[in-house]
Coordinates of N, CA, C and O in Angstrom, one line a residue:
X87 N 5.6 -19.0 17.4 CA 5.0 -18.3 16.3 C 5.4 -16.8 16.4 O 5.3 -16.2 17.4
X88 N 5.8 -16.3 15.3 CA 6.3 -14.9 15.3 C 5.1 -14.0 14.9 O 4.4 -14.2 13.9
X89 N 4.9 -12.9 15.7 CA 3.9 -11.9 15.4 C 4.5 -10.7 14.9 O 5.5 -10.2 15.4
X90 N 4.0 -10.1 13.8 CA 4.5 -8.9 13.2 C 3.7 -7.7 13.6 O 2.4 -7.8 13.5
X91 N 4.3 -6.7 14.0 CA 3.6 -5.4 14.3 C 3.6 -4.6 13.0 O 4.6 -4.4 12.4
X92 N 2.4 -4.1 12.7 CA 2.3 -3.2 11.5 C 1.8 -1.8 11.9 O 0.9 -1.7 12.6
X93 N 2.6 -0.8 11.5 CA 2.3 0.6 11.8 C 2.0 1.3 10.5 O 2.8 1.2 9.6
X94 N 0.9 2.1 10.5 CA 0.6 2.9 9.3 C 1.5 4.1 9.4 O 1.4 4.9 10.3
X95 N 2.2 4.4 8.3 CA 3.0 5.6 8.2 C 2.4 6.7 7.4 O 2.5 7.9 7.8
X96 N 1.6 6.4 6.4 CA 1.0 7.4 5.6 C -0.2 6.8 4.8 O -0.1 5.6 4.4
X97 N -1.2 7.6 4.6 CA -2.3 7.2 3.8 C -2.7 8.4 2.9 O -2.8 9.5 3.4
X98 N -3.0 8.1 1.6 CA -3.4 9.2 0.7 C -4.4 8.7 -0.2 O -4.4 7.5 -0.6
X99 N -5.4 9.5 -0.5 CA -6.4 9.2 -1.5 C -6.1 9.8 -2.8 O -5.7 11.0 -2.9
X100 N -6.2 9.0 -3.9 CA -5.9 9.5 -5.2 C -6.9 9.0 -6.2 O -7.6 8.1 -5.9
X101 N -6.8 9.5 -7.4 CA -7.7 9.1 -8.5 C -7.2 7.7 -9.0 O -6.0 7.5 -9.2
X102 N -8.2 6.7 -9.0 CA -7.8 5.4 -9.4 C -7.4 5.3 -10.9 O -8.0 6.0 -11.7
X103 N -6.4 4.5 -11.2 CA -5.9 4.2 -12.5 C -5.6 2.7 -12.6 O -5.2 2.1 -11.6
X104 N -5.9 2.1 -13.7 CA -5.7 0.7 -13.9 C -4.3 0.1 -13.5 O -4.2 -1.0 -13.0
X105 N -3.3 0.9 -13.7 CA -1.9 0.4 -13.5 C -1.3 0.7 -12.1 O -0.2 0.4 -11.9
X106 N -2.1 1.3 -11.3 CA -1.6 1.7 -9.9 C -1.1 0.4 -9.2 O -0.1 0.5 -8.5
X107 N -1.8 -0.7 -9.3 CA -1.3 -1.9 -8.6 C 0.1 -2.3 -9.0 O 0.8 -2.9 -8.2
X108 N 0.6 -2.0 -10.2 CA 1.9 -2.3 -10.7 C 3.0 -1.6 -9.8 O 4.0 -2.1 -9.5
X109 N 2.7 -0.3 -9.5 CA 3.6 0.5 -8.7 C 3.6 -0.1 -7.3 O 4.7 -0.3 -6.7
X110 N 2.5 -0.4 -6.7 CA 2.4 -1.0 -5.4 C 3.1 -2.3 -5.3 O 3.9 -2.6 -4.4
X111 N 3.0 -3.2 -6.3 CA 3.7 -4.4 -6.4 C 5.2 -4.2 -6.5 O 5.9 -4.9 -5.7
X112 N 5.6 -3.3 -7.3 CA 7.0 -3.0 -7.4 C 7.6 -2.5 -6.1 O 8.7 -2.9 -5.7
X113 N 6.9 -1.6 -5.4 CA 7.4 -1.1 -4.1 C 7.5 -2.2 -3.1 O 8.5 -2.3 -2.4
X114 N 6.5 -3.1 -3.1 CA 6.5 -4.2 -2.1 C 7.7 -5.1 -2.4 O 8.3 -5.6 -1.4
X115 N 7.9 -5.4 -3.6 CA 9.0 -6.3 -3.9 C 10.4 -5.7 -3.6 O 11.3 -6.4 -3.2
X116 N 10.5 -4.4 -3.9 CA 11.8 -3.7 -3.8 C 12.1 -3.4 -2.3 O 13.3 -3.4 -1.9
X117 N 11.1 -3.0 -1.5 CA 11.4 -2.5 -0.2 C 11.0 -3.4 0.9 O 10.9 -3.0 2.1
X118 N 10.7 -4.6 0.6 CA 10.3 -5.6 1.6 C 11.4 -5.8 2.7 O 11.1 -5.8 3.9
X119 N 12.6 -5.8 2.3 CA 13.7 -6.0 3.2 C 14.0 -4.8 4.1 O 14.7 -4.8 5.1
X120 N 13.4 -3.6 3.7 CA 13.4 -2.4 4.5 C 12.3 -2.3 5.5 O 12.1 -1.3 6.1
X121 N 11.5 -3.4 5.7 CA 10.4 -3.5 6.6 C 9.3 -2.5 6.2 O 8.6 -1.9 7.1
X122 N 9.1 -2.3 4.9 CA 8.0 -1.4 4.4 C 7.1 -2.3 3.6 O 7.5 -3.2 2.9
X123 N 5.8 -1.9 3.7 CA 4.7 -2.6 2.9 C 3.8 -1.6 2.4 O 3.5 -0.6 3.1
X124 N 3.2 -1.8 1.2 CA 2.4 -0.9 0.6 C 1.0 -1.5 0.2 O 1.0 -2.7 -0.2
X125 N -0.1 -0.7 0.4 CA -1.4 -1.3 0.1 C -2.2 -0.3 -0.8 O -1.9 0.9 -0.8
X126 N -3.1 -0.9 -1.5 CA -3.9 -0.1 -2.4 C -5.3 -0.7 -2.4 O -5.5 -1.9 -2.6
X127 N -6.3 0.1 -2.0 CA -7.7 -0.3 -2.0 C -8.6 0.7 -2.7 O -8.2 1.9 -2.7
X128 N -9.7 0.3 -3.2 CA -10.7 1.2 -3.7 C -11.4 1.9 -2.6 O -11.7 1.3 -1.5
X129 N -11.7 3.2 -2.7 CA -12.5 3.9 -1.8 C -13.9 3.2 -1.7 O -14.5 2.8 -2.7
X130 N -14.4 3.1 -0.4 CA -15.7 2.5 -0.2 C -16.8 3.3 -0.8 O -17.9 2.8 -1.3
X131 N -16.7 4.7 -0.8 CA -17.8 5.5 -1.3 C -17.6 6.1 -2.7 O -18.5 6.7 -3.2
X132 N -16.4 5.8 -3.3 CA -16.2 6.4 -4.7 C -15.3 5.4 -5.5 O -14.1 5.4 -5.2
X133 N -15.8 4.7 -6.4 CA -15.0 3.8 -7.2 C -13.9 4.4 -8.1 O -13.1 3.8 -8.6
X134 N -14.0 5.7 -8.2 CA -12.9 6.5 -9.0 C -11.8 6.9 -8.1 O -10.8 7.4 -8.6
X135 N -11.8 6.6 -6.8 CA -10.8 7.0 -5.9 C -10.1 5.7 -5.3 O -10.8 4.7 -5.1
X136 N -8.8 5.8 -5.1 CA -8.1 4.7 -4.5 C -7.4 5.2 -3.2 O -7.1 6.4 -3.1
X137 N -7.2 4.3 -2.2 CA -6.5 4.6 -1.0 C -5.1 3.9 -1.1 O -5.1 2.7 -1.1
X138 N -4.1 4.7 -1.0 CA -2.7 4.2 -1.0 C -2.2 4.3 0.4 O -2.2 5.4 1.0
X139 N -1.7 3.2 1.0 CA -1.2 3.3 2.4 C 0.2 2.7 2.4 O 0.5 1.7 1.8
X140 N 1.1 3.3 3.2 CA 2.4 2.9 3.5 C 2.5 2.4 4.9 O 2.0 3.1 5.9
X141 N 3.0 1.1 5.1 CA 3.1 0.5 6.5 C 4.6 0.2 6.8 O 5.4 -0.1 5.9
X142 N 4.9 0.2 8.1 CA 6.2 -0.3 8.5 C 5.9 -1.6 9.3 O 5.0 -1.7 10.1
X143 N 6.6 -2.7 8.9 CA 6.4 -4.0 9.6 C 7.6 -4.2 10.5 O 8.7 -3.8 10.2
X144 N 7.4 -4.9 11.6 CA 8.5 -5.2 12.5 C 8.4 -6.6 13.0 O 7.4 -7.2 13.1

């Protein structure tokens, strides 16, 4: 069984917009082979804010 190590490279909080997930999806599809992964979650304390995170996988 192969275990992947995930390292957080950057996290930024920004104003949520409906289409942000499209950017994250495109980045994940395009840069998967570069061992990069992108995440988007809503802020726990403010539904108008999103947390965008860049990860390196190994």
